[in-house]
CSV table of C-alpha atoms (C1' of nucleotides) in Angstrom, one decimal:
chain,number,residue,atom,x,y,z
A,1,UNK,CA,0.0,0.0,0.0
A,2,UNK,CA,1.3,3.4,-0.9
A,3,UNK,CA,2.3,5.7,1.9
A,4,UNK,CA,-0.3,8.3,1.2
A,5,UNK,CA,-3.0,5.6,1.0
A,6,UNK,CA,-2.0,4.2,4.4
A,7,UNK,CA,-2.0,7.6,5.9
A,8,UNK,CA,-5.6,8.2,4.7
A,9,UNK,CA,-6.7,4.7,5.7
A,10,UNK,CA,-5.4,5.1,9.3
A,11,UNK,CA,-6.9,8.6,9.5
A,12,UNK,CA,-10.3,7.5,8.4
A,13,UNK,CA,-10.4,4.6,10.9
A,14,UNK,CA,-9.4,6.9,13.7
A,15,UNK,CA,-12.0,9.5,12.8
A,16,UNK,CA,-14.7,6.9,12.3
A,17,UNK,CA,-14.1,5.5,15.8
A,18,UNK,CA,-14.8,8.9,17.2
A,19,UNK,CA,-17.7,9.7,15.0
A,20,UNK,CA,-19.4,6.3,15.6
A,21,UNK,CA,-19.0,6.7,19.3
A,22,UNK,CA,-20.4,10.2,19.2
A,23,UNK,CA,-23.3,9.7,16.8
A,24,UNK,CA,-23.8,5.9,16.7
A,25,UNK,CA,-23.4,3.4,14.0
A,26,UNK,CA,-25.8,5.3,11.7
A,27,UNK,CA,-23.5,8.4,11.4
A,28,UNK,CA,-23.1,9.9,8.0
A,29,UNK,CA,-20.1,8.4,6.2
A,30,UNK,CA,-19.7,11.5,4.1
A,31,UNK,CA,-19.2,13.4,7.4
A,32,UNK,CA,-16.5,10.8,8.5
A,33,UNK,CA,-14.8,11.5,5.2
A,34,UNK,CA,-15.0,15.3,5.6
A,35,UNK,CA,-13.7,15.2,9.1
A,36,UNK,CA,-10.9,12.9,8.0
A,37,UNK,CA,-10.0,15.5,5.3
A,38,UNK,CA,-10.6,13.1,2.4
A,39,UNK,CA,-13.3,12.9,-0.3
A,40,UNK,CA,-16.1,10.4,-0.1
A,41,UNK,CA,-14.5,8.5,-3.0
A,42,UNK,CA,-11.4,7.8,-0.9
A,43,UNK,CA,-13.4,6.5,2.0
A,44,UNK,CA,-15.5,4.2,-0.2
A,45,UNK,CA,-12.5,2.8,-2.0
A,46,UNK,CA,-10.9,1.8,1.3
A,47,UNK,CA,-14.1,0.6,2.8
A,48,UNK,CA,-16.8,-0.5,0.3
A,49,UNK,CA,-19.5,-0.2,2.9
A,50,UNK,CA,-20.2,0.7,6.5
A,51,UNK,CA,-19.5,-2.7,7.8
A,52,UNK,CA,-16.1,-2.9,6.3
A,53,UNK,CA,-15.3,0.3,8.2
A,54,UNK,CA,-16.7,-1.1,11.4
A,55,UNK,CA,-14.6,-4.2,10.9
A,56,UNK,CA,-11.4,-2.1,10.7
A,57,UNK,CA,-12.4,-0.2,13.8
A,58,UNK,CA,-12.8,-3.4,15.7
A,59,UNK,CA,-9.4,-4.6,14.8
A,60,UNK,CA,-7.7,-3.3,17.9
A,61,UNK,CA,-10.7,-4.2,20.0
A,62,UNK,CA,-10.0,-7.9,19.6
A,63,UNK,CA,-7.0,-7.8,22.0
A,64,UNK,CA,-9.1,-6.2,24.7
A,65,UNK,CA,-11.6,-9.0,24.6
A,66,UNK,CA,-9.0,-11.6,25.5
A,67,UNK,CA,-7.6,-9.4,28.2
A,68,UNK,CA,-11.1,-9.0,29.7
A,69,UNK,CA,-11.8,-12.7,29.7
A,70,UNK,CA,-8.5,-13.3,31.4
A,71,UNK,CA,-9.3,-10.7,34.0
A,72,UNK,CA,-12.7,-12.1,34.7
A,73,UNK,CA,-11.4,-15.7,35.0
A,74,UNK,CA,-9.0,-14.6,37.8
A,75,UNK,CA,-12.0,-13.4,39.7
A,76,UNK,CA,-12.2,-14.9,43.2
A,77,UNK,CA,-15.5,-15.8,44.5
A,78,UNK,CA,-18.7,-17.8,43.8
A,79,UNK,CA,-19.6,-19.0,40.3
A,80,UNK,CA,-22.4,-16.4,40.3
A,81,UNK,CA,-19.8,-13.7,41.0
A,82,UNK,CA,-17.5,-14.9,38.2
A,83,UNK,CA,-20.4,-15.0,35.8
A,84,UNK,CA,-21.5,-11.5,36.8
A,85,UNK,CA,-18.0,-10.1,36.4
A,86,UNK,CA,-17.9,-11.6,32.9
A,87,UNK,CA,-21.3,-10.2,32.1
A,88,UNK,CA,-20.3,-6.7,33.0
A,89,UNK,CA,-17.1,-6.9,31.0
A,90,UNK,CA,-19.1,-8.3,28.1
A,91,UNK,CA,-21.6,-5.5,28.1
A,92,UNK,CA,-18.8,-2.9,28.3
A,93,UNK,CA,-17.0,-4.6,25.4
A,94,UNK,CA,-19.9,-4.6,23.0
A,95,UNK,CA,-21.0,-1.1,23.9
A,96,UNK,CA,-18.5,0.4,21.6
A,97,UNK,CA,-20.9,2.9,20.2
A,98,UNK,CA,-24.6,3.5,19.9
A,99,UNK,CA,-26.0,0.5,18.0
A,100,UNK,CA,-23.0,-1.6,18.8
A,101,UNK,CA,-24.7,-4.2,21.1
A,102,UNK,CA,-27.4,-4.8,18.6
A,103,UNK,CA,-25.0,-5.0,15.7
A,104,UNK,CA,-22.6,-7.4,17.4
A,105,UNK,CA,-25.3,-9.6,18.9
A,106,UNK,CA,-27.2,-10.1,15.7
A,107,UNK,CA,-23.9,-11.0,14.0
A,108,UNK,CA,-23.4,-13.9,16.3
A,109,UNK,CA,-25.4,-16.4,14.4
A,110,UNK,CA,-24.8,-15.0,10.9
A,111,UNK,CA,-22.1,-16.8,9.0
A,112,UNK,CA,-22.1,-14.1,6.3
A,113,UNK,CA,-21.6,-11.2,8.8
A,114,UNK,CA,-18.7,-9.0,7.9
A,115,UNK,CA,-17.7,-8.9,11.5
A,116,UNK,CA,-17.9,-12.6,11.9
A,117,UNK,CA,-14.3,-13.1,13.0
A,118,UNK,CA,-14.6,-10.4,15.6
A,119,UNK,CA,-17.7,-12.1,17.0
A,120,UNK,CA,-16.0,-15.4,17.2
A,121,UNK,CA,-13.3,-13.9,19.4
A,122,UNK,CA,-16.1,-12.8,21.7
A,123,UNK,CA,-17.8,-16.2,21.6
A,124,UNK,CA,-14.5,-18.0,22.3
A,125,UNK,CA,-13.8,-15.8,25.3
A,126,UNK,CA,-17.3,-16.6,26.6
A,127,UNK,CA,-16.6,-20.2,25.9
A,128,UNK,CA,-13.7,-20.2,28.3
A,129,UNK,CA,-15.9,-18.8,31.1
A,130,UNK,CA,-18.7,-21.3,30.4
A,131,UNK,CA,-16.2,-24.2,30.3
A,132,UNK,CA,-14.7,-23.2,33.6
A,133,UNK,CA,-18.1,-23.0,35.3
A,134,UNK,CA,-19.3,-26.2,33.7
A,135,UNK,CA,-16.2,-28.0,35.0
A,136,UNK,CA,-17.2,-26.8,38.4
A,137,UNK,CA,-20.6,-28.2,37.9
A,138,UNK,CA,-22.1,-24.8,38.5
A,139,UNK,CA,-24.2,-24.3,35.4
A,140,UNK,CA,-27.7,-25.5,34.8
A,141,UNK,CA,-28.2,-28.1,32.1
A,142,UNK,CA,-29.0,-26.6,28.7
A,143,UNK,CA,-27.1,-23.4,29.3
A,144,UNK,CA,-24.6,-22.9,26.6
A,145,UNK,CA,-22.3,-20.1,25.2
A,146,UNK,CA,-24.6,-18.9,22.5
A,147,UNK,CA,-27.5,-18.5,25.0
A,148,UNK,CA,-25.2,-16.5,27.3
A,149,UNK,CA,-24.2,-14.2,24.4
A,150,UNK,CA,-27.7,-13.7,23.3
A,151,UNK,CA,-29.0,-13.0,26.8
A,152,UNK,CA,-26.3,-10.6,27.8
A,153,UNK,CA,-26.3,-9.1,24.3
A,154,UNK,CA,-30.0,-8.5,24.7
A,155,UNK,CA,-29.5,-6.7,28.0
A,156,UNK,CA,-26.8,-4.6,26.5
A,157,UNK,CA,-29.0,-3.8,23.5
A,158,UNK,CA,-31.8,-2.6,25.8
A,159,UNK,CA,-29.3,-0.7,27.9
A,160,UNK,CA,-27.9,1.0,24.8
A,161,UNK,CA,-31.2,2.0,23.4
A,162,UNK,CA,-32.7,3.1,26.6
A,163,UNK,CA,-29.5,4.8,27.8
A,164,UNK,CA,-29.4,2.9,31.1
A,165,UNK,CA,-26.4,3.4,33.3
A,166,UNK,CA,-24.4,0.6,35.0
A,167,UNK,CA,-26.5,0.7,38.1
A,168,UNK,CA,-29.7,0.0,36.1
A,169,UNK,CA,-28.0,-2.8,34.1
A,170,UNK,CA,-26.6,-4.7,37.1
A,171,UNK,CA,-29.9,-6.1,38.4
A,172,UNK,CA,-30.8,-7.3,34.9
A,173,UNK,CA,-27.5,-9.2,34.7
A,174,UNK,CA,-28.1,-10.6,38.1
A,175,UNK,CA,-31.4,-12.2,37.0
A,176,UNK,CA,-29.6,-13.7,34.0
A,177,UNK,CA,-26.8,-15.0,36.2
A,178,UNK,CA,-29.3,-16.5,38.7
A,179,UNK,CA,-31.1,-18.2,35.9
A,180,UNK,CA,-27.9,-19.8,34.7
A,181,UNK,CA,-26.2,-21.1,37.8
A,182,UNK,CA,-27.4,-24.1,39.7
B,1,UNK,CA,-63.2,14.5,9.9
B,2,UNK,CA,-64.5,14.5,6.3
B,3,UNK,CA,-65.6,11.2,4.8
B,4,UNK,CA,-62.8,11.2,2.2
B,5,UNK,CA,-60.2,12.0,4.8
B,6,UNK,CA,-61.3,9.2,7.0
B,7,UNK,CA,-61.2,6.8,4.1
B,8,UNK,CA,-57.7,7.7,3.3
B,9,UNK,CA,-56.6,7.6,7.0
B,10,UNK,CA,-58.0,4.1,7.4
B,11,UNK,CA,-56.5,2.9,4.2
B,12,UNK,CA,-53.0,4.2,5.0
B,13,UNK,CA,-53.1,2.5,8.5
B,14,UNK,CA,-54.1,-0.7,6.9
B,15,UNK,CA,-51.5,-0.6,4.2
B,16,UNK,CA,-48.8,0.5,6.7
B,17,UNK,CA,-49.5,-2.5,8.9
B,18,UNK,CA,-48.8,-4.8,6.0
B,19,UNK,CA,-45.7,-3.0,4.8
B,20,UNK,CA,-44.2,-2.7,8.3
B,21,UNK,CA,-44.7,-6.4,8.8
B,22,UNK,CA,-43.2,-7.2,5.4
B,23,UNK,CA,-40.3,-4.8,5.4
B,24,UNK,CA,-39.8,-3.7,9.0
B,25,UNK,CA,-40.2,-0.4,10.8
B,26,UNK,CA,-37.7,1.2,8.4
B,27,UNK,CA,-39.9,0.7,5.3
B,28,UNK,CA,-40.2,3.7,2.9
B,29,UNK,CA,-43.2,5.8,3.8
B,30,UNK,CA,-43.5,7.0,0.3
B,31,UNK,CA,-44.0,3.4,-0.7
B,32,UNK,CA,-46.7,3.1,1.9
B,33,UNK,CA,-48.4,6.2,0.4
B,34,UNK,CA,-48.1,4.8,-3.1
B,35,UNK,CA,-49.5,1.4,-2.1
B,36,UNK,CA,-52.4,3.2,-0.3
B,37,UNK,CA,-53.1,5.1,-3.5
B,38,UNK,CA,-52.4,8.5,-2.0
B,39,UNK,CA,-49.7,11.1,-2.3
B,40,UNK,CA,-46.9,11.5,0.2
B,41,UNK,CA,-48.5,14.9,1.3
B,42,UNK,CA,-51.6,13.1,2.4
B,43,UNK,CA,-49.7,10.6,4.4
B,44,UNK,CA,-47.6,13.2,6.2
B,45,UNK,CA,-50.6,15.4,7.0
B,46,UNK,CA,-52.4,12.6,8.7
B,47,UNK,CA,-49.1,11.3,10.3
B,48,UNK,CA,-46.5,14.0,10.9
B,49,UNK,CA,-43.8,11.3,11.2
B,50,UNK,CA,-43.2,7.6,11.3
B,51,UNK,CA,-43.9,7.2,15.0
B,52,UNK,CA,-47.4,8.8,14.6
B,53,UNK,CA,-48.2,6.2,12.0
B,54,UNK,CA,-46.9,3.4,14.3
B,55,UNK,CA,-49.0,4.7,17.1
B,56,UNK,CA,-52.1,4.5,14.9
B,57,UNK,CA,-51.2,1.0,13.8
B,58,UNK,CA,-51.0,-0.1,17.4
B,59,UNK,CA,-54.4,1.2,18.3
B,60,UNK,CA,-56.1,-2.1,17.8
B,61,UNK,CA,-53.2,-3.9,19.3
B,62,UNK,CA,-54.0,-2.6,22.7
B,63,UNK,CA,-57.0,-4.8,23.1
B,64,UNK,CA,-55.0,-7.9,22.4
B,65,UNK,CA,-52.6,-7.1,25.2
B,66,UNK,CA,-55.2,-7.3,27.9
B,67,UNK,CA,-56.6,-10.4,26.4
B,68,UNK,CA,-53.2,-12.0,26.4
B,69,UNK,CA,-52.6,-11.1,30.0
B,70,UNK,CA,-55.9,-12.5,31.0
B,71,UNK,CA,-55.2,-15.7,29.2
B,72,UNK,CA,-51.8,-16.0,30.8
B,73,UNK,CA,-53.2,-15.4,34.3
B,74,UNK,CA,-55.7,-18.3,33.9
B,75,UNK,CA,-52.7,-20.6,33.3
B,76,UNK,CA,-52.7,-23.5,35.7
B,77,UNK,CA,-49.3,-24.6,37.0
B,78,UNK,CA,-46.2,-23.5,38.8
B,79,UNK,CA,-45.2,-19.8,39.1
B,80,UNK,CA,-42.4,-20.5,36.7
B,81,UNK,CA,-44.9,-21.8,34.2
B,82,UNK,CA,-47.1,-18.8,34.6
B,83,UNK,CA,-44.2,-16.5,34.1
B,84,UNK,CA,-43.0,-18.4,31.0
B,85,UNK,CA,-46.5,-18.4,29.5
B,86,UNK,CA,-46.6,-14.6,29.9
B,87,UNK,CA,-43.1,-14.2,28.5
B,88,UNK,CA,-44.1,-16.0,25.4
B,89,UNK,CA,-47.2,-13.9,25.0
B,90,UNK,CA,-45.1,-10.8,25.6
B,91,UNK,CA,-42.6,-11.7,22.9
B,92,UNK,CA,-45.4,-12.4,20.5
B,93,UNK,CA,-47.1,-9.2,21.2
B,94,UNK,CA,-44.1,-6.9,20.7
B,95,UNK,CA,-42.9,-8.7,17.7
B,96,UNK,CA,-45.4,-6.8,15.5
B,97,UNK,CA,-42.9,-6.2,12.8
B,98,UNK,CA,-39.1,-6.2,12.2
B,99,UNK,CA,-37.7,-3.6,14.6
B,100,UNK,CA,-40.8,-3.7,16.8
B,101,UNK,CA,-39.3,-5.3,19.9
B,102,UNK,CA,-36.4,-2.7,20.0
B,103,UNK,CA,-38.8,0.2,19.4
B,104,UNK,CA,-41.3,-0.8,22.0
B,105,UNK,CA,-38.7,-1.8,24.6
B,106,UNK,CA,-36.7,1.4,24.3
B,107,UNK,CA,-40.0,3.4,24.6
B,108,UNK,CA,-40.6,1.9,28.1
B,109,UNK,CA,-38.6,4.4,30.0
B,110,UNK,CA,-39.1,7.4,27.7
B,111,UNK,CA,-41.8,9.8,28.9
B,112,UNK,CA,-41.7,11.6,25.5
B,113,UNK,CA,-42.2,8.5,23.4
B,114,UNK,CA,-45.0,8.8,20.9
B,115,UNK,CA,-46.1,5.3,21.7
B,116,UNK,CA,-46.0,5.9,25.5
B,117,UNK,CA,-49.6,5.1,26.1
B,118,UNK,CA,-49.3,1.8,24.2
B,119,UNK,CA,-46.3,0.8,26.3
B,120,UNK,CA,-48.1,1.6,29.5
B,121,UNK,CA,-50.8,-0.8,28.5
B,122,UNK,CA,-48.1,-3.5,28.2
B,123,UNK,CA,-46.5,-2.5,31.5
B,124,UNK,CA,-49.8,-2.6,33.3
B,125,UNK,CA,-50.5,-6.1,31.9
B,126,UNK,CA,-47.1,-7.2,33.2
B,127,UNK,CA,-47.8,-5.6,36.5
B,128,UNK,CA,-50.8,-7.8,36.9
B,129,UNK,CA,-48.7,-10.9,36.4
B,130,UNK,CA,-45.9,-9.6,38.7
B,131,UNK,CA,-48.5,-8.7,41.5
B,132,UNK,CA,-50.0,-12.1,41.3
B,133,UNK,CA,-46.7,-13.9,41.6
B,134,UNK,CA,-45.5,-11.6,44.4
B,135,UNK,CA,-48.7,-12.3,46.4
B,136,UNK,CA,-47.8,-15.9,46.1
B,137,UNK,CA,-44.3,-15.1,47.4
B,138,UNK,CA,-42.8,-16.7,44.3
B,139,UNK,CA,-40.6,-13.8,43.1
B,140,UNK,CA,-37.1,-13.0,44.2
B,141,UNK,CA,-36.6,-9.7,46.0
B,142,UNK,CA,-35.7,-6.8,43.7
B,143,UNK,CA,-37.5,-8.2,40.7
B,144,UNK,CA,-39.9,-5.7,39.4
B,145,UNK,CA,-42.1,-5.1,36.3
B,146,UNK,CA,-39.7,-2.8,34.5
B,147,UNK,CA,-36.9,-5.4,34.9
B,148,UNK,CA,-39.2,-8.0,33.5
B,149,UNK,CA,-40.1,-5.9,30.5
B,150,UNK,CA,-36.5,-5.0,29.8
B,151,UNK,CA,-35.3,-8.6,30.1
B,152,UNK,CA,-38.0,-10.1,28.0
B,153,UNK,CA,-37.8,-7.1,25.6
B,154,UNK,CA,-34.1,-7.8,25.2
B,155,UNK,CA,-34.7,-11.4,24.4
B,156,UNK,CA,-37.4,-10.4,21.8
B,157,UNK,CA,-35.1,-7.8,20.3
B,158,UNK,CA,-32.3,-10.3,19.8
B,159,UNK,CA,-34.7,-12.9,18.5
B,160,UNK,CA,-36.1,-10.3,16.0
B,161,UNK,CA,-32.7,-9.2,14.8
B,162,UNK,CA,-31.2,-12.7,14.6
B,163,UNK,CA,-34.4,-14.2,13.2
B,164,UNK,CA,-34.7,-16.8,15.9
B,165,UNK,CA,-37.7,-19.1,15.9
B,166,UNK,CA,-39.8,-19.9,19.0
B,167,UNK,CA,-37.8,-23.0,19.7
B,168,UNK,CA,-34.6,-21.0,20.0
B,169,UNK,CA,-36.2,-18.3,22.1
B,170,UNK,CA,-37.8,-20.6,24.6
B,171,UNK,CA,-34.5,-21.6,26.5
B,172,UNK,CA,-33.6,-17.9,26.8
B,173,UNK,CA,-36.9,-17.2,28.4
B,174,UNK,CA,-36.4,-20.1,30.7
B,175,UNK,CA,-33.2,-18.6,32.0
B,176,UNK,CA,-34.9,-15.3,32.6
B,177,UNK,CA,-37.8,-17.0,34.4
B,178,UNK,CA,-35.5,-19.1,36.5
B,179,UNK,CA,-33.6,-16.0,37.5
B,180,UNK,CA,-36.8,-14.3,38.7
B,181,UNK,CA,-38.6,-17.0,40.7
B,182,UNK,CA,-37.5,-18.1,44.1
C,1,DT,C1',-76.8,24.3,-6.7
C,2,DG,C1',-73.2,27.2,-5.0
C,3,DC,C1',-69.9,28.2,-1.5
C,4,DT,C1',-66.1,27.5,1.6
C,5,DA,C1',-63.4,24.9,4.5
C,6,DA,C1',-61.0,20.9,4.3
C,7,DC,C1',-58.4,17.8,1.8
C,8,DC,C1',-55.5,16.0,-2.0
C,9,DG,C1',-51.1,14.9,-4.1
C,10,DG,C1',-47.2,16.1,-7.0
C,11,DA,C1',-43.1,18.9,-7.4
C,12,DG,C1',-39.1,19.7,-5.2
C,13,DA,C1',-35.8,20.9,-1.2
C,14,DC,C1',-32.8,18.4,1.5
C,15,DA,C1',-29.7,14.7,3.3
C,16,DG,C1',-27.3,10.5,2.9
C,17,DT,C1',-25.1,6.7,0.1
C,18,DC,C1',-22.2,5.3,-3.2
C,19,DT,C1',-19.9,5.6,-8.2
C,20,DC,C1',-17.3,7.3,-11.9
C,21,DC,C1',-13.5,9.3,-13.8
C,22,DG,C1',-10.3,13.2,-14.7
C,23,DT,C1',-6.4,14.8,-12.1
C,24,DA,C1',-2.6,14.5,-8.9
C,25,DT,C1',0.9,12.0,-6.5
C,26,DC,C1',4.1,8.2,-5.4
C,27,DG,C1',8.0,5.7,-5.9
C,28,DT,C1',10.8,3.0,-8.9
C,29,DG,C1',13.9,1.9,-12.7
C,30,DG,C1',16.9,3.8,-15.9
D,1,DC,C1',17.9,12.9,-10.6
D,2,DC,C1',14.2,12.5,-13.5
D,3,DA,C1',10.5,10.5,-16.2
D,4,DC,C1',6.9,7.5,-16.4
D,5,DG,C1',3.5,4.0,-15.2
D,6,DA,C1',0.8,2.5,-11.4
D,7,DT,C1',-1.8,4.0,-7.8
D,8,DA,C1',-4.6,7.0,-5.1
D,9,DC,C1',-7.3,11.2,-4.6
D,10,DG,C1',-11.7,13.7,-4.4
D,11,DG,C1',-15.5,16.2,-6.4
D,12,DA,C1',-19.5,16.0,-9.3
D,13,DG,C1',-23.6,13.8,-9.6
D,14,DA,C1',-27.0,9.8,-9.8
D,15,DC,C1',-30.1,7.7,-6.9
D,16,DT,C1',-33.1,6.9,-2.8
D,17,DG,C1',-35.8,8.2,1.0
D,18,DT,C1',-37.9,12.0,4.0
D,19,DC,C1',-40.8,15.6,4.5
D,20,DT,C1',-43.0,20.4,3.0
D,21,DC,C1',-45.4,23.6,0.4
D,22,DC,C1',-49.1,25.1,-2.2
D,23,DG,C1',-52.2,25.2,-6.3
D,24,DG,C1',-56.1,22.6,-7.5
D,25,DT,C1',-60.0,19.7,-6.1
D,26,DT,C1',-63.9,18.0,-3.5
D,27,DA,C1',-67.2,17.1,0.3
D,28,DG,C1',-71.0,18.6,2.7
D,29,DC,C1',-74.0,22.1,4.2
D,30,DA,C1',-77.3,25.8,3.5
DNA sequence: TGCTAACCGGAGACAGTCTCCGTATCGTGG
DNA sequence: CCACGATACGGAGACTGTCTCCGGTTAGCA
């Protein structure tokens, strides 16, 4: 990639991260281009569509997922507390920007999703938590990773759309945790 | 209201109900107008914006909510089963069209929502179920109606966006129910 | 039947998405 | 060091959807 192209690419991703956080996933791409100091043509050549841009934004995010899972797994305490700690990390991770929780959660089961690989990272991290708890015999039968992701993703989606703060989200996560542990 | 105006009003609502179900809440309003055989001006005079139209569509829906609550309350069986029966009705009720669960659930806490009164009907119905279960001492402390609506709304939102069928939704609702009953 | 208030609906302003293509720039090979 | 081909840039504009304005039409009453 030519030096000027790389410069523009990086600049667009950086600006898009800010704009998506400020205005949500529906923000105008022409505005992203304008704020990045490039023409719309440039933006659309690098990123054929909105999802491609999101995918690039999430590139650095992947590392944080594994860190978060690691951190949650070191959590001392009851299975319920471990689960809750992971839930809270999970919600934080997928609440990248307005519309993020919905976007990511609906991509979970979609093999054609442009952010599929990103979601798999998240699923695998949840897998580790589920495996650990299952080994301890702490989970109800029938509880699996995909259910966990959907339930917590659902809570995060509602929180995102209703602009709930952490204090309001916590009791919802507690219900989900209580419903999953034996 | 003049007879011709009423005719158009009714026709638009009827067509919008179909189009929203087919294409989701984001469907083009100009298309609704076209299919109703009126100009866009007529549609927008009757309904200043998309939400006003949704509000009109939901008018007849209100009756079905109370019926559904009634039906759930007659349910014989354990508190968990009653709760589950109501959850399933709830999901069905708010899954009017694509985007419906998200729309309705996010309107729950918004006093300025254009469909506020419709949501209150839903909240009140859930209240009846919660009161009944609380009287029986079957609910955990801290569980309230708004939490119920948000959790089940979250599940319905995910189901809507991921196009899950009833069989896939059921285990999610079971987790929520288990987390709420003692 | 004639009048007037109410209603109709198309033209068009505006915003966002995305493409095309002439122009400008990079960086390499001579 | 320069010239040239490959690559990238970005603005003009086509297209779609939202919503408004207003000239023309019509319902319904006297």
